[in-house]
mmCIF file of C-alpha atoms in Angstrom:
data_model
loop_
_atom_site.group_PDB
_atom_site.id
_atom_site.type_symbol
_atom_site.label_atom_id
_atom_site.label_comp_id
_atom_site.label_asym_id
_atom_site.label_seq_id
_atom_site.Cartn_x
_atom_site.Cartn_y
_atom_site.Cartn_z
ATOM 1 C CA MET A 30 5.113 0.713 -20.114
ATOM 2 C CA GLN A 31 4.443 0.727 -23.369
ATOM 3 C CA PHE A 32 2.804 3.532 -26.525
ATOM 4 C CA THR A 33 2.075 2.023 -29.343
ATOM 5 C CA SER A 34 0.823 5.250 -30.885
ATOM 6 C CA GLU A 35 -0.090 8.650 -30.064
ATOM 7 C CA GLN A 36 -1.766 11.624 -32.017
ATOM 8 C CA ARG A 37 -1.969 15.415 -31.563
ATOM 9 C CA LEU A 38 -5.858 16.661 -30.542
ATOM 10 C CA ASP A 39 -6.818 20.282 -31.689
ATOM 11 C CA ASP A 40 -6.995 21.212 -27.719
ATOM 12 C CA GLY A 41 -3.347 20.564 -27.828
ATOM 13 C CA VAL A 42 -3.969 17.333 -25.500
ATOM 14 C CA LEU A 43 -1.765 14.584 -26.601
ATOM 15 C CA GLU A 44 -3.399 11.182 -26.752
ATOM 16 C CA ARG A 45 -1.398 7.686 -26.133
ATOM 17 C CA GLU A 46 -2.585 4.206 -26.663
ATOM 18 C CA PHE A 47 -0.325 2.112 -24.529
ATOM 19 C CA THR A 48 -0.077 -1.739 -23.242
ATOM 20 C CA LEU A 49 0.960 -2.336 -19.903
ATOM 21 C CA GLY A 50 1.336 -6.549 -20.441
ATOM 22 C CA GLU A 51 -1.944 -8.186 -20.836
ATOM 23 C CA ILE A 52 -3.893 -4.884 -19.846
ATOM 24 C CA PRO A 53 -4.061 -1.655 -22.956
ATOM 25 C CA GLY A 54 -5.443 1.253 -22.197
ATOM 26 C CA THR A 55 -5.306 4.760 -23.645
ATOM 27 C CA LEU A 56 -3.941 8.187 -21.818
ATOM 28 C CA TRP A 57 -4.911 11.948 -22.322
ATOM 29 C CA THR A 58 -2.583 14.714 -21.067
ATOM 30 C CA PRO A 59 -2.948 18.011 -21.258
ATOM 31 C CA GLY A 60 -0.032 20.845 -23.143
ATOM 32 C CA SER A 61 0.586 21.950 -19.210
ATOM 33 C CA VAL A 62 1.973 19.727 -17.431
ATOM 34 C CA PRO A 63 2.831 17.901 -14.293
ATOM 35 C CA ALA A 64 -1.343 17.116 -13.886
ATOM 36 C CA PRO A 65 -3.417 15.580 -11.528
ATOM 37 C CA LEU A 66 -4.606 11.833 -12.691
ATOM 38 C CA VAL A 67 -8.023 11.464 -12.933
ATOM 39 C CA LEU A 68 -8.952 7.551 -13.368
ATOM 40 C CA MET A 69 -12.112 7.172 -16.295
ATOM 41 C CA ALA A 70 -13.742 4.182 -16.446
ATOM 42 C CA HIS A 71 -16.569 3.261 -18.364
ATOM 43 C CA ASN A 72 -19.960 1.130 -17.282
ATOM 44 C CA ASN A 73 -19.588 -2.481 -15.922
ATOM 45 C CA GLY A 74 -17.628 -3.797 -19.466
ATOM 46 C CA LEU A 75 -17.996 -1.295 -22.131
ATOM 47 C CA PRO A 76 -15.172 -0.709 -24.040
ATOM 48 C CA LYS A 77 -11.769 2.570 -23.143
ATOM 49 C CA ALA A 78 -13.350 3.266 -26.870
ATOM 50 C CA ASP A 79 -16.972 4.015 -25.658
ATOM 51 C CA PRO A 80 -17.605 7.029 -27.897
ATOM 52 C CA ARG A 81 -19.260 8.775 -24.688
ATOM 53 C CA LEU A 82 -15.889 7.674 -22.023
ATOM 54 C CA VAL A 83 -13.513 9.077 -25.002
ATOM 55 C CA ALA A 84 -15.281 12.211 -25.127
ATOM 56 C CA ARG A 85 -15.497 12.872 -21.839
ATOM 57 C CA ALA A 86 -11.211 11.929 -21.473
ATOM 58 C CA ARG A 87 -10.960 14.777 -24.311
ATOM 59 C CA TYR A 88 -12.897 17.330 -22.825
ATOM 60 C CA THR A 89 -11.548 16.388 -18.652
ATOM 61 C CA ALA A 90 -7.834 15.951 -20.067
ATOM 62 C CA ALA A 91 -8.422 20.141 -21.724
ATOM 63 C CA ARG A 92 -9.114 21.315 -18.226
ATOM 64 C CA GLY A 93 -5.358 19.916 -17.127
ATOM 65 C CA TYR A 94 -6.149 17.109 -16.388
ATOM 66 C CA ALA A 95 -4.327 13.586 -17.615
ATOM 67 C CA VAL A 96 -6.968 10.824 -17.954
ATOM 68 C CA ALA A 97 -6.603 7.262 -18.276
ATOM 69 C CA THR A 98 -8.742 4.467 -18.683
ATOM 70 C CA ILE A 99 -8.164 0.881 -19.872
ATOM 71 C CA ASP A 100 -9.663 -2.576 -21.027
ATOM 72 C CA ALA A 101 -9.397 -4.728 -17.393
ATOM 73 C CA ALA A 102 -10.058 -8.460 -17.732
ATOM 74 C CA GLY A 103 -13.507 -9.570 -19.036
ATOM 75 C CA CYS A 104 -13.992 -5.961 -20.606
ATOM 76 C CA GLY A 105 -13.788 -4.729 -23.996
ATOM 77 C CA ASP A 106 -12.139 -7.341 -26.312
ATOM 78 C CA ARG A 107 -10.730 -8.642 -23.880
ATOM 79 C CA PRO A 108 -11.188 -12.286 -23.381
ATOM 80 C CA ARG A 109 -14.607 -13.022 -21.146
ATOM 81 C CA SER A 110 -14.145 -16.425 -18.871
ATOM 82 C CA ALA A 111 -17.045 -19.134 -19.784
ATOM 83 C CA SER A 112 -19.163 -17.896 -17.107
ATOM 84 C CA ASP A 113 -19.488 -14.111 -18.001
ATOM 85 C CA GLU A 114 -21.140 -15.112 -21.475
ATOM 86 C CA GLN A 115 -22.876 -18.111 -19.406
ATOM 87 C CA ALA A 116 -24.054 -14.573 -17.143
ATOM 88 C CA ARG A 117 -24.356 -12.120 -20.718
ATOM 89 C CA ALA A 118 -26.212 -14.013 -22.685
ATOM 90 C CA ASP A 119 -29.036 -15.108 -18.978
ATOM 91 C CA LEU A 120 -29.699 -11.423 -18.767
ATOM 92 C CA ARG A 121 -29.884 -10.518 -22.397
ATOM 93 C CA ARG A 122 -32.377 -13.291 -22.827
ATOM 94 C CA ALA A 123 -34.671 -12.278 -19.309
ATOM 95 C CA MET A 124 -34.277 -8.667 -20.401
ATOM 96 C CA GLN A 125 -35.920 -9.789 -23.511
ATOM 97 C CA ALA A 126 -38.519 -11.634 -21.542
ATOM 98 C CA GLY A 127 -39.158 -9.133 -18.562
ATOM 99 C CA GLU A 128 -37.785 -11.024 -15.710
ATOM 100 C CA GLN A 129 -36.007 -10.027 -12.451
ATOM 101 C CA VAL A 130 -32.179 -9.678 -13.596
ATOM 102 C CA ASP A 131 -31.365 -8.330 -10.442
ATOM 103 C CA GLU A 132 -29.256 -11.892 -8.843
ATOM 104 C CA ILE A 133 -27.553 -11.959 -12.991
ATOM 105 C CA PHE A 134 -26.238 -8.985 -12.540
ATOM 106 C CA GLU A 135 -24.492 -10.187 -8.523
ATOM 107 C CA SER A 136 -23.292 -13.487 -10.720
ATOM 108 C CA LEU A 137 -21.318 -10.799 -13.713
ATOM 109 C CA ILE A 138 -20.628 -7.475 -12.225
ATOM 110 C CA GLY A 139 -19.554 -8.194 -8.991
ATOM 111 C CA PRO A 140 -16.554 -10.927 -10.805
ATOM 112 C CA LEU A 141 -15.196 -8.141 -13.241
ATOM 113 C CA VAL A 142 -15.795 -5.143 -10.371
ATOM 114 C CA ASP A 143 -12.873 -8.579 -9.010
ATOM 115 C CA SER A 144 -10.784 -8.548 -11.793
ATOM 116 C CA ALA A 145 -10.724 -5.195 -12.930
ATOM 117 C CA VAL A 146 -9.639 -3.806 -9.511
ATOM 118 C CA PRO A 147 -5.884 -4.918 -9.132
ATOM 119 C CA GLU A 148 -4.986 -4.243 -13.439
ATOM 120 C CA TRP A 149 -5.786 -0.652 -12.123
ATOM 121 C CA ARG A 150 -4.463 0.001 -9.081
ATOM 122 C CA THR A 151 -1.525 -2.446 -10.932
ATOM 123 C CA THR A 152 -1.928 0.908 -13.608
ATOM 124 C CA LEU A 153 -1.918 3.823 -11.382
ATOM 125 C CA GLU A 154 1.399 2.687 -10.377
ATOM 126 C CA ALA A 155 2.634 3.113 -13.716
ATOM 127 C CA LEU A 156 1.386 5.671 -14.755
ATOM 128 C CA LEU A 157 1.972 7.225 -11.637
ATOM 129 C CA GLU A 158 5.965 6.956 -13.056
ATOM 130 C CA LEU A 159 5.311 9.096 -15.673
ATOM 131 C CA PRO A 160 6.837 12.443 -16.128
ATOM 132 C CA GLY A 161 3.977 14.968 -16.719
ATOM 133 C CA VAL A 162 2.012 12.362 -14.970
ATOM 134 C CA ARG A 163 0.992 13.477 -11.053
ATOM 135 C CA GLY A 164 -0.612 12.875 -7.990
ATOM 136 C CA PRO A 165 -3.632 13.515 -5.660
ATOM 137 C CA VAL A 166 -5.356 10.911 -8.284
ATOM 138 C CA GLY A 167 -9.157 11.264 -8.972
ATOM 139 C CA TYR A 168 -11.715 8.655 -10.230
ATOM 140 C CA SER A 169 -14.434 10.069 -12.787
ATOM 141 C CA GLY A 170 -16.915 7.258 -14.718
ATOM 142 C CA GLY A 171 -19.914 5.544 -14.844
ATOM 143 C CA TRP A 172 -18.912 2.717 -13.576
ATOM 144 C CA ALA A 173 -19.556 3.018 -9.783
ATOM 145 C CA ALA A 174 -19.212 -1.119 -8.424
ATOM 146 C CA LEU A 175 -15.713 -0.832 -9.361
ATOM 147 C CA GLY A 176 -15.208 3.504 -8.594
ATOM 148 C CA ILE A 177 -15.694 2.054 -5.127
ATOM 149 C CA ARG A 178 -14.128 -0.999 -4.472
ATOM 150 C CA LEU A 179 -10.931 1.376 -5.511
ATOM 151 C CA ALA A 180 -12.223 4.498 -3.120
ATOM 152 C CA VAL A 181 -12.273 2.368 -0.282
ATOM 153 C CA ALA A 182 -8.739 -0.629 -1.987
ATOM 154 C CA GLU A 183 -6.280 2.975 -2.692
ATOM 155 C CA PRO A 184 -5.496 5.460 -0.646
ATOM 156 C CA ARG A 185 -3.842 7.600 -3.536
ATOM 157 C CA ILE A 186 -7.489 8.666 -5.026
ATOM 158 C CA ALA A 187 -8.337 11.893 -3.003
ATOM 159 C CA ALA A 188 -12.253 12.266 -4.884
ATOM 160 C CA ALA A 189 -14.459 10.826 -7.034
ATOM 161 C CA GLY A 190 -17.221 11.392 -8.861
ATOM 162 C CA PHE A 191 -19.748 8.392 -9.895
ATOM 163 C CA PHE A 192 -22.531 8.201 -12.324
ATOM 164 C CA ALA A 193 -25.450 5.376 -11.322
ATOM 165 C CA GLY A 194 -26.688 4.680 -14.330
ATOM 166 C CA GLY A 195 -25.303 0.360 -14.122
ATOM 167 C CA TYR A 196 -25.812 -1.465 -11.143
ATOM 168 C CA VAL A 197 -24.064 -2.189 -7.748
ATOM 169 C CA PRO A 198 -23.757 -5.630 -6.970
ATOM 170 C CA ARG A 199 -24.764 -6.218 -2.597
ATOM 171 C CA ALA A 200 -20.899 -6.412 -1.654
ATOM 172 C CA GLN A 201 -19.900 -2.933 -3.152
ATOM 173 C CA ARG A 202 -23.491 -1.051 -1.418
ATOM 174 C CA GLU A 203 -21.760 -2.770 1.808
ATOM 175 C CA GLU A 204 -18.199 -0.782 0.887
ATOM 176 C CA ALA A 205 -20.084 2.433 0.029
ATOM 177 C CA ARG A 206 -20.253 2.670 3.734
ATOM 178 C CA GLN A 207 -16.361 3.228 3.354
ATOM 179 C CA VAL A 208 -16.441 5.648 1.038
ATOM 180 C CA THR A 209 -15.368 8.341 2.642
ATOM 181 C CA ILE A 210 -13.516 10.832 0.378
ATOM 182 C CA PRO A 211 -14.904 13.624 -0.910
ATOM 183 C CA LEU A 212 -17.659 12.981 -4.054
ATOM 184 C CA LEU A 213 -19.841 13.701 -6.955
ATOM 185 C CA PHE A 214 -23.235 10.913 -7.711
ATOM 186 C CA LEU A 215 -25.107 11.507 -10.629
ATOM 187 C CA LEU A 216 -28.948 10.785 -10.371
ATOM 188 C CA GLN A 217 -30.722 11.121 -13.748
ATOM 189 C CA TRP A 218 -34.433 10.477 -12.643
ATOM 190 C CA ASP A 219 -35.686 8.552 -15.181
ATOM 191 C CA ASP A 220 -33.279 6.087 -15.477
ATOM 192 C CA GLU A 221 -35.594 2.768 -16.823
ATOM 193 C CA GLY A 222 -32.180 0.611 -16.173
ATOM 194 C CA ASN A 223 -31.387 2.106 -12.292
ATOM 195 C CA PRO A 224 -34.086 1.995 -9.427
ATOM 196 C CA ARG A 225 -34.380 5.730 -7.817
ATOM 197 C CA ARG A 226 -34.775 4.082 -4.527
ATOM 198 C CA ARG A 227 -31.877 2.216 -4.823
ATOM 199 C CA ALA A 228 -29.330 4.869 -6.157
ATOM 200 C CA LEU A 229 -30.626 7.110 -3.226
ATOM 201 C CA ASP A 230 -30.137 4.490 -0.630
ATOM 202 C CA LEU A 231 -26.664 4.240 -2.290
ATOM 203 C CA PHE A 232 -26.488 8.024 -2.011
ATOM 204 C CA ASP A 233 -27.219 7.774 1.951
ATOM 205 C CA ALA A 234 -24.540 4.845 2.466
ATOM 206 C CA PHE A 235 -21.448 6.486 1.313
ATOM 207 C CA GLY A 236 -20.038 7.025 3.988
ATOM 208 C CA SER A 237 -17.972 10.235 3.217
ATOM 209 C CA GLU A 238 -19.034 14.163 4.634
ATOM 210 C CA GLU A 239 -19.301 15.935 1.443
ATOM 211 C CA LYS A 240 -20.691 14.010 -0.955
ATOM 212 C CA THR A 241 -23.170 16.026 -3.024
ATOM 213 C CA LEU A 242 -25.686 14.749 -5.207
ATOM 214 C CA HIS A 243 -27.048 16.005 -8.922
ATOM 215 C CA ALA A 244 -29.658 14.391 -10.361
ATOM 216 C CA ASN A 245 -31.329 15.955 -13.864
ATOM 217 C CA LEU A 246 -33.882 14.331 -14.976
ATOM 218 C CA GLY A 247 -34.528 12.102 -18.343
ATOM 219 C CA GLY A 248 -33.507 9.161 -18.953
ATOM 220 C CA HIS A 249 -30.231 6.993 -18.839
ATOM 221 C CA THR A 250 -27.987 8.609 -21.609
ATOM 222 C CA GLY A 251 -30.011 11.595 -20.910
ATOM 223 C CA THR A 252 -26.851 12.875 -18.114
ATOM 224 C CA PRO A 253 -26.309 17.231 -19.494
ATOM 225 C CA TRP A 254 -23.658 18.333 -21.325
ATOM 226 C CA PHE A 255 -23.274 20.628 -18.206
ATOM 227 C CA GLU A 256 -22.006 18.010 -15.753
ATOM 228 C CA LEU A 257 -19.425 17.289 -17.188
ATOM 229 C CA GLU A 258 -18.252 20.664 -16.180
ATOM 230 C CA ASP A 259 -19.590 20.581 -12.896
ATOM 231 C CA GLY A 260 -17.546 17.499 -12.181
ATOM 232 C CA CYS A 261 -14.624 18.978 -13.635
ATOM 233 C CA ARG A 262 -15.238 22.257 -10.932
ATOM 234 C CA PHE A 263 -15.991 19.149 -8.523
ATOM 235 C CA LEU A 264 -12.050 17.903 -9.535
ATOM 236 C CA ASP A 265 -10.440 21.174 -9.269
ATOM 237 C CA ARG A 266 -11.222 21.289 -5.931
ATOM 238 C CA HIS A 267 -9.624 18.841 -4.516
ATOM 239 C CA LEU A 268 -7.228 17.404 -7.354
ATOM 240 C CA LYS A 269 -5.823 21.298 -8.295
#
């Protein structure tokens, strides 16, 4: 892992860009170390520099966590396969025409999850070797499909917060039954892109004995800010 830049933010959080082979990432660490690690991913391949993700990461780091995000294969500015590009083009066309898009999402999101998980696990391994970064590890982010696969594959993840705002392929909906760690699930009740019934069915499928659903009125981007504070309290219970 090679750090390529760093800056100290006003709240004392250190923000560092890094590369790990071909993987670009960002690590935020608090002034107090060592700190438990939180992996933070945005929805379905959006870039690590997305302002909403960066705001959540900085806030969480200021609460005493090391927070990391990456652009995995096919995400952010990294090269995409021809099939990915075709699926994205088909998705734009179908949405503009008002057509059903579930099967297009299946062909797009499923391969993204398959390629992203190994890179996230490689990054996790490298991060835990850094001074000031420790377990247990949490997952927090809008990319629920990725989080489900990581929670099943990676035993070092001890708790997870998911946002029910993106498409979860059928494979990950089945894998949700294998997720047994403590879980916080956020749902926007009027999310125009995520049918409420499907989100509730996903929550019901999780195998966790401790799982909490927070539902708020409003559309996709209307999650109240206080949910970020509640999410940190959830992490405090399970990672500190």
